[in-house]
Amino acid sequence: MGALPKTSFPPEFRFGVATSAYQIEGAVHEDGRGESIWDRFCQTPGRILDGDNGDVACDHYHRWERDLDLIAELGLDTYRFSIAWPRIVPDGRGRINQSGLDFYRRLVEGALERGIRPLATLYHWDLPQPLEDTGGWTNRKTAMAFAEYAEVVVAALGDVVTDWITQNEPWVSAVEGYAQGMKAPGVTDWPSAICASHHLLLSHGLAIDAFRAVGPADGRIGITLNLAPMIPASDTEIDVAAAVRADGYHNRWYLDPVLRGRYPADMLEHYAAHSVDLAFIDDGDEAIIGRPTDFLGVNYYSVGRIHDASDASEGDASFLGFEFLPAREPVTAMGWEIAPSAFTDLLIRLDRDYGPLPMMITENGGAFGEEASDWSVQDPARVAFLAAHFDAAQKAIAKGVELEAYFVWSLLDNFEWESGYRPRFGIVRVDYETQERTLKDSALWYRDLVARHRPVKLGAT
Ligand code: FCB
């Protein structure tokens, strides 16, 4: 077992786990669910490692009660899950599928019955395919469609769900989906990606408006951003400037409009200087994106090592003027650099630059090799990773950062997008043949951490 953190979290701190719909639910053809861009993407040969897809995944759609029991058995306070837009509005706009809403109501009521507070994410990458057919996130109308969908869901579930997230990681949806093409819808066009990023952000602001109109009076809403400190490869002026640019492109392009109501001036200038057409930003959009949020969701996995590439003329990303260097050891099975102290720094910086600001860690975790027998799973690397990151979060709290919750990614091993089922992120192992769940050592470590934090919960399950 890894070392348990020595200091304590504030008494009201919430410990949870996170999942997302397409990665665990399966049942893609059941109860009126429509097609999503991930269904389509997975059918395209060569897109997903081993040709896998989310048709069955963890079969959570049928096993959700058992999965909630697991969360309760671990003594956790809260559960972040996502709602599949194609289950609610199968065509993307228009007709509402009541069975979809019913499923999430059962799930949420089941969580509440077990003393688990739900945190619902409205969009975790599963866009209804009919909306992609009309341009997906490059089409401004998709942002309007999202607000309509958000209104339906919030009106239907607002009595049982208080905490909401609009978008999960808009950078990933935009850049990996529309520029790098490794995620659905698999487009490779940088101007499309930057346009998509704007519409994703706009959809966040429009959904907040819908939420304030029909949501619960005590409801809270925020966005989840994947934030990564960008570290210059050297202390030369050009590398330092490149890291500032990388930060602008990856972090501030999302943080600034959401939390300050305007895109970062240096990035607007940089894009304009590189002939990136930003005509899709209408007057008034930034004010919508900057609608007051109740908290910021932070997904933290790693850092970027940056060096200057402002002379590069080749490559369709050369307009960015920087490049990522290989990660430094130690890395996870995904090749992501393990950097817990940068996590502390990030939280302190967010508080300094954008605070006062309540924050939640909406995802943190890792994929590692692990030893599994029939009855146990040893994952010491994950235990060490989590111990170091919880410790890093506590250090930030000790410095005055307003952190209220922490969600480990993920409850279950699951469908890791283009990497299929090979990376295992769960603190609970899933045998995909039998759908059997086995607590890994990291789940037991987490249970102990929570029990030590809140002894009153001991034996409560
Ligand atoms: C995040 C995603 C999540 C999962 C983890 C490993 O970027 O939000 O769905 O894939 O990475």
Short mmCIF file of C-alpha atoms and ligand atoms in Angstrom, two decimals, residues 19-20 23 80 124-125 168-169 171-172 176 183 224 226 299 301 334 336 362-367 409-410 414-418 423 425, ligand 1:
data_model
loop_
_atom_site.label_atom_id
_atom_site.label_comp_id
_atom_site.label_asym_id
_atom_site.label_seq_id
_atom_site.Cartn_x
_atom_site.Cartn_y
_atom_site.Cartn_z
CA THR A 19 -16.84 7.77 -15.75
CA SER A 20 -18.38 8.73 -19.09
CA GLN A 23 -16.81 4.48 -22.28
CA ARG A 80 -19.36 11.97 -11.83
CA HIS A 124 -18.47 13.81 -22.90
CA TRP A 125 -17.81 13.60 -26.64
CA ASN A 168 -15.85 17.86 -20.82
CA GLU A 169 -12.47 18.97 -22.19
CA TRP A 171 -9.76 21.22 -26.25
CA VAL A 172 -9.89 17.46 -26.86
CA GLU A 176 -8.17 15.73 -31.35
CA LYS A 183 -10.84 11.05 -32.03
CA THR A 224 -14.40 20.74 -17.11
CA ASN A 226 -8.10 19.51 -19.31
CA ASN A 299 -8.88 17.32 -15.31
CA TYR A 301 -3.02 14.16 -16.05
CA MET A 334 -0.11 6.11 -21.96
CA TRP A 336 2.13 10.64 -20.03
CA THR A 362 -13.09 16.19 -12.09
CA GLU A 363 -10.52 13.65 -13.33
CA ASN A 364 -7.13 12.39 -12.26
CA GLY A 365 -5.71 8.91 -12.56
CA GLY A 366 -3.54 6.74 -14.72
CA ALA A 367 -3.20 3.60 -16.82
CA TRP A 409 -10.54 8.56 -13.26
CA SER A 410 -11.91 5.99 -13.36
CA ASN A 414 -13.27 1.04 -19.76
CA PHE A 415 -13.19 1.93 -23.44
CA GLU A 416 -10.28 4.35 -23.73
CA TRP A 417 -11.31 5.95 -27.03
CA GLU A 418 -8.87 5.33 -29.90
CA PRO A 423 -5.17 0.88 -21.31
CA PHE A 425 -7.62 3.27 -15.98
C1 FCB B 1 -9.61 12.31 -20.38
C2 FCB B 1 -11.04 11.98 -20.76
C3 FCB B 1 -11.51 10.65 -20.23
C4 FCB B 1 -10.43 9.60 -20.29
C5 FCB B 1 -9.18 10.10 -19.65
C6 FCB B 1 -8.07 9.08 -19.60
O1 FCB B 1 -9.07 13.16 -21.33
O2 FCB B 1 -11.92 12.98 -20.33
O3 FCB B 1 -12.66 10.29 -20.95
O4 FCB B 1 -10.23 9.20 -21.59
O5 FCB B 1 -8.72 11.24 -20.33
#
